[in-house]
C-alpha cells in the first residue's frame, strides 16, 4: 500500500524549500521504490527551486543519490529488493534511434516512473530529473537503478548520479583524454574537479586547473591538477599555452557555462584539439566566434551530456576505482547534513567552501 514519508519540496519560484509529508505509491510495472541513504545537494536542484528548469511546481528535489531497493513492480528483473543502487537520470530505452545506432549514452527516450508521487492532499509532485531523492523513499523507473558494490559508502558513490559522473565523463568519454595528453579544466567546482580526476586517471601528463578562487585551485591539486592558473591575475589563454609548449592543450574542458570562459577554452586548445562544454549555460547566453577560426583550428567542439555516460557501464567501474583507492570520491563530500538542512546547503553553495553537501538519511 502507499507509504507516507518525509521529503523536501519547492512549492514556488525562489521560495525556501519545505520538509513535508509525501506519498509514495507501490511500484507499478517497470518501477521500483528505493529507500534513499544519501543524496548530494547539486546546483541543478537550486535551479529547479529558482524556476530555471521549468515551472512545473511543486518539485520534489534531489537526484544525486544512492540507496537500497525496497520493492519492485511487475516485469523488473535487473534489480531486486535489497540491492544497493545508485540512481541515474538516463534509464536508456534500447529502442530509440541513438540506442539502435549503438550509442545508448545519447538515448533520446529515457524512462521515468509512470506513477506520480504526491503531497498528502493529492497534489502531484514533479521529481527533479525524474528522481526526487531528498526523501526517505522515492519512486523511480527500475532502469534508473544501477546496482553497485554494497560495501561502498553511499554518501560518496551517490555523487556519481550527477555531478561527479558529468565531470569525469566529460574528460574520459566526451574528451577522449588519453595517455600523455595535456588537459585544461576551466572552473574547479565539483564537476571541474571530477574532470581533473578523470583526466589524471586516464593518463594525462599535464592537467591545468583554471579558476578565480585560490582556495578552489589549491583543492584542484588534490584531484590531480599539475598546474593552476588564477584567471583574475593572468591571461588564461596565454598561461595555458606557456604550460603546453606554446601550442595549447589537447583537450580543454569548460565547466562554468559562460560565453567568456567558453571563448577562453576555444582559444586555449591546440590545433586539432577538442573543447568540451560541460558547464550549463542559461538560455539567454550567446557566443560569437570568427568562422575562419572555427575552420582553421580544426578539431572538435563538443557538448557533454551527463558525461556521455552509460550508467550500467560506468557506475560499477567508477565504484571499483573508488574501492581500490584510485578515485577519491570521499574528497568530494565536504559535509554531511540532515534532510532538514537543504535550504542552508543552498546558501553554502555561494561561499565557495563547499564541493558537496550530502544529505544522509
Coordinates of C-alpha atoms in Angstrom, one line a residue:
X1 CA 0.0 0.0 0.0
X2 CA 1.1 3.6 -0.5
X3 CA 3.6 5.0 2.1
X4 CA 3.9 8.4 3.7
X5 CA 7.5 9.7 4.1
X6 CA 9.3 12.9 4.6
X7 CA 10.6 14.8 1.5
X8 CA 12.0 18.2 0.5
X9 CA 9.6 20.2 -1.7
X10 CA 10.0 23.5 -3.6
X11 CA 6.4 24.9 -3.8
X12 CA 7.1 28.1 -5.8
X13 CA 9.8 30.0 -7.6
X14 CA 12.5 31.4 -5.2
X15 CA 10.7 30.3 -2.0
X16 CA 12.6 28.4 0.7
X17 CA 12.2 24.6 0.4
X18 CA 10.0 22.8 2.9
X19 CA 10.2 19.4 4.6
X20 CA 6.8 17.9 4.2
X21 CA 4.9 14.6 4.1
X22 CA 4.8 13.0 0.7
X23 CA 3.0 9.9 -0.6
X24 CA 4.9 7.1 -2.4
X25 CA 2.8 4.7 -4.3
X26 CA 3.5 1.0 -4.6
X27 CA 5.7 0.3 -7.7
X28 CA 3.9 -0.4 -10.9
X29 CA 5.2 -2.3 -13.9
X30 CA 8.8 -1.4 -14.6
X31 CA 9.1 0.7 -11.4
X32 CA 11.0 0.5 -8.1
X33 CA 10.7 2.0 -4.7
X34 CA 14.2 2.9 -3.3
X35 CA 15.0 3.7 0.4
X36 CA 17.3 6.7 0.0
X37 CA 20.5 6.5 2.1
X38 CA 22.3 9.6 0.8
X39 CA 21.7 12.4 -1.7
X40 CA 24.1 15.2 -2.8
X41 CA 22.9 18.8 -2.9
X42 CA 23.5 19.8 -6.6
X43 CA 23.3 23.2 -8.3
X44 CA 20.6 21.7 -10.5
X45 CA 18.3 21.3 -7.5
X46 CA 18.8 25.1 -6.8
X47 CA 18.0 25.8 -10.5
X48 CA 14.7 23.9 -10.1
X49 CA 13.8 25.9 -7.0
X50 CA 14.6 29.1 -8.8
X51 CA 12.4 28.2 -11.8
X52 CA 15.4 27.8 -14.1
X53 CA 14.4 24.4 -15.4
X54 CA 10.7 24.7 -15.9
X55 CA 7.7 26.0 -13.9
X56 CA 6.1 22.6 -13.0
X57 CA 5.9 23.3 -9.3
X58 CA 5.8 21.8 -6.7
X59 CA 9.1 20.0 -7.2
X60 CA 10.4 17.1 -5.1
X61 CA 14.1 18.0 -5.1
X62 CA 17.2 15.8 -5.0
X63 CA 18.6 13.5 -7.7
X64 CA 22.3 12.7 -6.9
X65 CA 21.6 9.6 -4.7
X66 CA 22.3 6.1 -3.6
X67 CA 20.1 3.7 -1.6
X68 CA 18.6 0.3 -1.3
X69 CA 15.8 -1.1 -3.4
X70 CA 12.8 -1.8 -1.2
X71 CA 10.2 -3.1 -3.7
X72 CA 9.9 -3.6 -7.5
X73 CA 7.0 -3.8 -9.8
X74 CA 5.9 -6.3 -12.4
X75 CA 8.4 -7.2 -15.1
X76 CA 11.5 -5.9 -13.2
X77 CA 14.4 -8.3 -13.5
X78 CA 17.6 -6.2 -13.4
X79 CA 17.3 -5.2 -9.7
X80 CA 15.6 -6.8 -6.7
X81 CA 14.7 -5.8 -3.2
X82 CA 17.9 -5.5 -1.1
X83 CA 20.1 -4.4 -3.9
X84 CA 22.3 -1.3 -3.3
X85 CA 22.0 1.1 -6.2
X86 CA 23.0 4.5 -7.5
X87 CA 20.1 6.4 -9.1
X88 CA 20.5 7.8 -12.5
X89 CA 18.5 10.0 -14.8
X90 CA 19.5 8.1 -18.0
X91 CA 17.5 4.9 -18.0
X92 CA 18.0 4.0 -21.6
X93 CA 15.1 2.7 -23.7
X94 CA 17.0 0.5 -26.0
X95 CA 14.7 1.3 -28.9
X96 CA 15.3 5.0 -30.0
X97 CA 17.5 6.0 -32.9
X98 CA 20.5 6.6 -30.7
X99 CA 20.2 3.2 -28.9
X100 CA 19.7 1.4 -32.3
X101 CA 22.9 3.0 -33.5
X102 CA 24.8 1.6 -30.6
X103 CA 25.0 5.0 -28.8
X104 CA 22.8 4.5 -25.8
X105 CA 24.6 7.2 -23.9
X106 CA 22.7 9.6 -26.2
X107 CA 19.3 7.9 -25.6
X108 CA 16.5 10.2 -26.6
X109 CA 13.7 8.5 -24.8
X110 CA 14.9 7.8 -21.3
X111 CA 12.5 6.4 -18.7
X112 CA 10.9 7.7 -15.6
X113 CA 8.3 6.3 -13.3
X114 CA 4.8 6.4 -14.8
X115 CA 3.1 7.0 -11.5
X116 CA 3.3 10.3 -9.6
X117 CA 4.4 10.9 -6.0
X118 CA 2.1 13.4 -4.3
X119 CA 1.6 15.6 -1.4
X120 CA -0.8 14.2 1.2
X121 CA -3.6 16.3 -0.3
X122 CA -3.1 14.6 -3.7
X123 CA -1.1 17.4 -5.4
X124 CA 1.2 15.7 -7.9
X125 CA 4.9 16.3 -7.5
X126 CA 7.5 16.9 -10.2
X127 CA 10.6 14.9 -9.2
X128 CA 13.9 16.6 -10.0
X129 CA 15.4 14.9 -13.1
X130 CA 12.8 12.2 -12.7
X131 CA 14.2 11.1 -9.3
X132 CA 13.2 13.2 -6.3
X133 CA 15.6 11.9 -3.8
X134 CA 15.6 14.5 -1.0
X135 CA 13.2 12.0 0.6
X136 CA 13.2 9.0 2.8
X137 CA 12.0 6.9 -0.1
X138 CA 11.4 7.6 -3.8
X139 CA 9.7 6.0 -6.8
X140 CA 11.7 5.6 -10.0
X141 CA 11.8 3.6 -13.2
X142 CA 13.7 0.4 -12.4
X143 CA 16.2 1.3 -15.2
X144 CA 17.2 4.4 -13.1
X145 CA 18.7 2.0 -10.6
X146 CA 22.2 0.8 -11.2
X147 CA 23.4 -2.0 -8.9
X148 CA 26.9 -1.5 -7.4
X149 CA 29.1 -2.9 -4.7
X150 CA 27.1 -2.7 -1.4
X151 CA 30.2 -2.1 0.6
X152 CA 30.7 1.4 -1.0
X153 CA 29.9 4.5 1.1
X154 CA 26.5 5.8 0.0
X155 CA 27.4 9.5 0.6
X156 CA 30.4 9.2 -1.8
X157 CA 29.1 7.0 -4.6
X158 CA 25.8 8.7 -4.8
X159 CA 27.6 11.7 -6.3
X160 CA 28.1 9.6 -9.4
X161 CA 24.4 10.1 -10.0
X162 CA 25.1 13.5 -11.4
X163 CA 28.0 16.0 -10.9
X164 CA 31.0 13.7 -10.5
X165 CA 29.9 11.5 -13.4
X166 CA 29.3 14.6 -15.5
X167 CA 32.8 15.9 -14.9
X168 CA 34.7 12.5 -15.1
X169 CA 32.8 11.6 -18.3
X170 CA 33.5 15.0 -19.9
X171 CA 37.2 14.1 -19.7
X172 CA 37.1 10.4 -20.4
X173 CA 34.0 9.8 -22.5
X174 CA 33.5 13.1 -24.4
X175 CA 37.0 14.4 -24.5
X176 CA 38.6 11.0 -25.0
X177 CA 41.6 12.1 -22.8
X178 CA 44.4 9.6 -23.1
X179 CA 48.0 8.9 -22.1
X180 CA 50.3 11.8 -22.5
X181 CA 47.6 14.3 -23.3
X182 CA 47.6 17.9 -22.0
X183 CA 44.2 19.0 -20.5
X184 CA 42.9 22.3 -19.1
X185 CA 39.8 22.5 -17.0
X186 CA 38.1 25.9 -16.6
X187 CA 36.0 26.0 -13.4
X188 CA 37.0 24.0 -10.4
X189 CA 33.8 23.2 -8.6
X190 CA 32.6 19.6 -8.2
X191 CA 32.2 19.0 -11.9
X192 CA 35.5 20.6 -12.8
X193 CA 37.4 18.6 -10.1
X194 CA 35.8 15.4 -11.3
X195 CA 37.1 16.2 -14.8
X196 CA 40.5 16.8 -13.4
X197 CA 40.4 13.5 -11.6
X198 CA 39.2 11.8 -14.8
X199 CA 42.0 13.3 -16.9
X200 CA 44.6 12.2 -14.3
X201 CA 43.3 8.7 -14.1
X202 CA 43.1 8.5 -17.9
X203 CA 46.9 9.2 -18.1
X204 CA 47.1 12.9 -18.9
X205 CA 50.5 14.2 -18.0
X206 CA 49.7 17.9 -17.9
X207 CA 46.4 18.8 -16.1
X208 CA 45.8 22.5 -15.7
X209 CA 43.2 23.9 -13.3
X210 CA 41.7 27.3 -14.0
X211 CA 39.6 29.3 -11.6
X212 CA 39.2 32.7 -10.0
X213 CA 39.4 31.3 -6.4
X214 CA 42.8 30.3 -5.0
X215 CA 41.0 28.0 -2.5
X216 CA 39.5 26.0 -5.3
X217 CA 42.8 25.9 -7.2
X218 CA 44.5 24.5 -4.1
X219 CA 41.8 21.9 -3.8
X220 CA 42.2 21.0 -7.5
X221 CA 45.7 19.8 -6.9
X222 CA 44.3 17.1 -4.6
X223 CA 42.3 15.7 -7.5
X224 CA 45.3 15.6 -9.9
X225 CA 46.0 19.1 -11.2
X226 CA 49.6 19.5 -12.1
X227 CA 49.4 23.3 -12.7
X228 CA 47.0 26.0 -11.6
X229 CA 46.0 29.4 -13.1
X230 CA 44.1 32.2 -11.4
X231 CA 42.3 33.8 -14.3
X232 CA 41.8 37.0 -12.3
X233 CA 45.5 37.5 -12.1
X234 CA 46.8 36.4 -15.6
X235 CA 45.7 35.7 -19.1
X236 CA 44.2 32.2 -19.2
X237 CA 44.9 31.5 -22.8
X238 CA 48.5 32.7 -22.7
X239 CA 49.2 30.8 -19.5
X240 CA 47.8 27.6 -20.8
X241 CA 49.9 28.0 -23.9
X242 CA 53.0 28.6 -21.8
X243 CA 52.4 25.3 -20.0
X244 CA 51.9 23.3 -23.2
X245 CA 55.0 24.3 -25.2
X246 CA 53.2 27.3 -26.7
X247 CA 50.6 25.2 -28.5
X248 CA 47.6 25.0 -26.3
X249 CA 46.0 22.0 -24.6
X250 CA 44.9 18.8 -26.4
X251 CA 41.6 19.0 -24.5
X252 CA 40.0 22.0 -22.8
X253 CA 37.0 21.3 -20.6
X254 CA 34.7 24.3 -19.9
X255 CA 32.9 23.6 -16.6
X256 CA 31.5 27.0 -16.0
X257 CA 28.9 27.5 -18.8
X258 CA 29.6 31.1 -19.7
X259 CA 30.4 32.8 -23.0
X260 CA 33.7 34.3 -21.8
X261 CA 35.0 31.1 -20.4
X262 CA 34.0 29.2 -23.5
X263 CA 35.9 31.6 -25.6
X264 CA 38.9 31.1 -23.4
X265 CA 38.5 27.4 -23.9
X266 CA 38.3 27.8 -27.7
X267 CA 41.5 29.7 -28.0
X268 CA 43.4 27.8 -25.4
X269 CA 43.3 24.5 -27.3
X270 CA 46.0 23.2 -29.7
X271 CA 45.3 23.0 -33.4
X272 CA 43.0 20.0 -34.0
X273 CA 42.3 20.0 -30.2
X274 CA 39.0 19.4 -28.5
X275 CA 36.8 21.8 -26.5
X276 CA 34.2 20.1 -24.2
X277 CA 31.4 22.2 -22.8
X278 CA 30.0 20.6 -19.6
X279 CA 29.1 23.8 -17.7
X280 CA 25.4 24.5 -18.2
X281 CA 24.6 27.9 -19.8
X282 CA 21.4 29.8 -19.4
X283 CA 19.0 30.1 -22.4
X284 CA 19.9 33.8 -23.0
X285 CA 23.6 33.3 -23.4
X286 CA 25.2 33.7 -26.8
X287 CA 28.7 33.4 -28.2
X288 CA 30.3 34.9 -31.3
X289 CA 33.4 33.4 -32.9
X290 CA 35.1 34.2 -36.2
X291 CA 34.1 31.3 -38.5
X292 CA 37.6 31.3 -40.1
X293 CA 38.9 30.4 -36.6
X294 CA 36.4 27.6 -36.2
X295 CA 37.5 26.3 -39.6
X296 CA 41.3 27.0 -39.3
X297 CA 41.8 25.5 -35.9
X298 CA 40.1 22.2 -36.8
X299 CA 39.5 19.7 -34.0
X300 CA 36.2 19.3 -32.3
X301 CA 33.7 21.5 -30.3
X302 CA 31.7 19.1 -28.2
X303 CA 28.9 19.3 -25.5
X304 CA 28.9 16.7 -22.8
X305 CA 25.5 15.4 -21.6
X306 CA 25.8 13.7 -18.2
X307 CA 29.4 13.0 -19.1
X308 CA 28.1 10.9 -22.1
X309 CA 27.8 8.1 -19.6
X310 CA 26.1 4.8 -19.7
X311 CA 25.3 4.1 -16.0
X312 CA 25.3 0.3 -16.4
X313 CA 28.8 0.5 -17.7
X314 CA 30.3 3.5 -15.9
X315 CA 28.9 3.4 -12.4
X316 CA 30.2 0.0 -11.4
X317 CA 33.6 0.7 -12.9
X318 CA 34.0 4.0 -11.0
X319 CA 32.8 2.4 -7.8
X320 CA 35.5 -0.2 -8.3
X321 CA 38.1 2.5 -8.8
X322 CA 36.9 4.1 -5.6
X323 CA 37.1 0.9 -3.7
X324 CA 40.6 0.3 -4.9
X325 CA 41.7 3.7 -3.7
X326 CA 42.3 5.1 -7.2
X327 CA 39.4 7.6 -7.3
X328 CA 38.8 9.6 -4.1
X329 CA 35.1 10.1 -4.1
X330 CA 35.2 10.9 -0.4
X331 CA 37.1 14.1 -1.2
X332 CA 34.0 15.5 -2.9
X333 CA 32.0 15.2 0.3
X334 CA 32.5 18.5 2.2
X335 CA 29.8 18.0 4.8
X336 CA 27.1 15.5 5.7
X337 CA 23.8 17.1 6.7
X338 CA 20.2 16.1 7.7
X339 CA 17.2 16.2 5.4
X340 CA 16.0 19.4 7.0
X341 CA 19.2 21.3 6.1
X342 CA 18.8 21.6 2.3
X343 CA 18.0 25.3 2.3
X344 CA 21.1 26.0 4.4
X345 CA 23.1 23.9 1.9
X346 CA 21.9 26.0 -1.0
X347 CA 23.2 29.1 0.9
X348 CA 26.6 27.4 1.4
X349 CA 27.0 26.9 -2.3
X350 CA 27.6 30.6 -2.8
X351 CA 30.5 30.8 -0.4
X352 CA 33.0 28.7 -2.4
X353 CA 33.9 26.5 0.5
X354 CA 31.7 23.5 -0.3
X355 CA 32.2 21.0 -3.1
X356 CA 29.2 18.9 -2.0
X357 CA 26.8 18.9 0.9
X358 CA 25.3 15.4 1.2
X359 CA 22.0 14.7 2.9
X360 CA 22.4 11.4 4.9
X361 CA 19.2 9.6 5.9

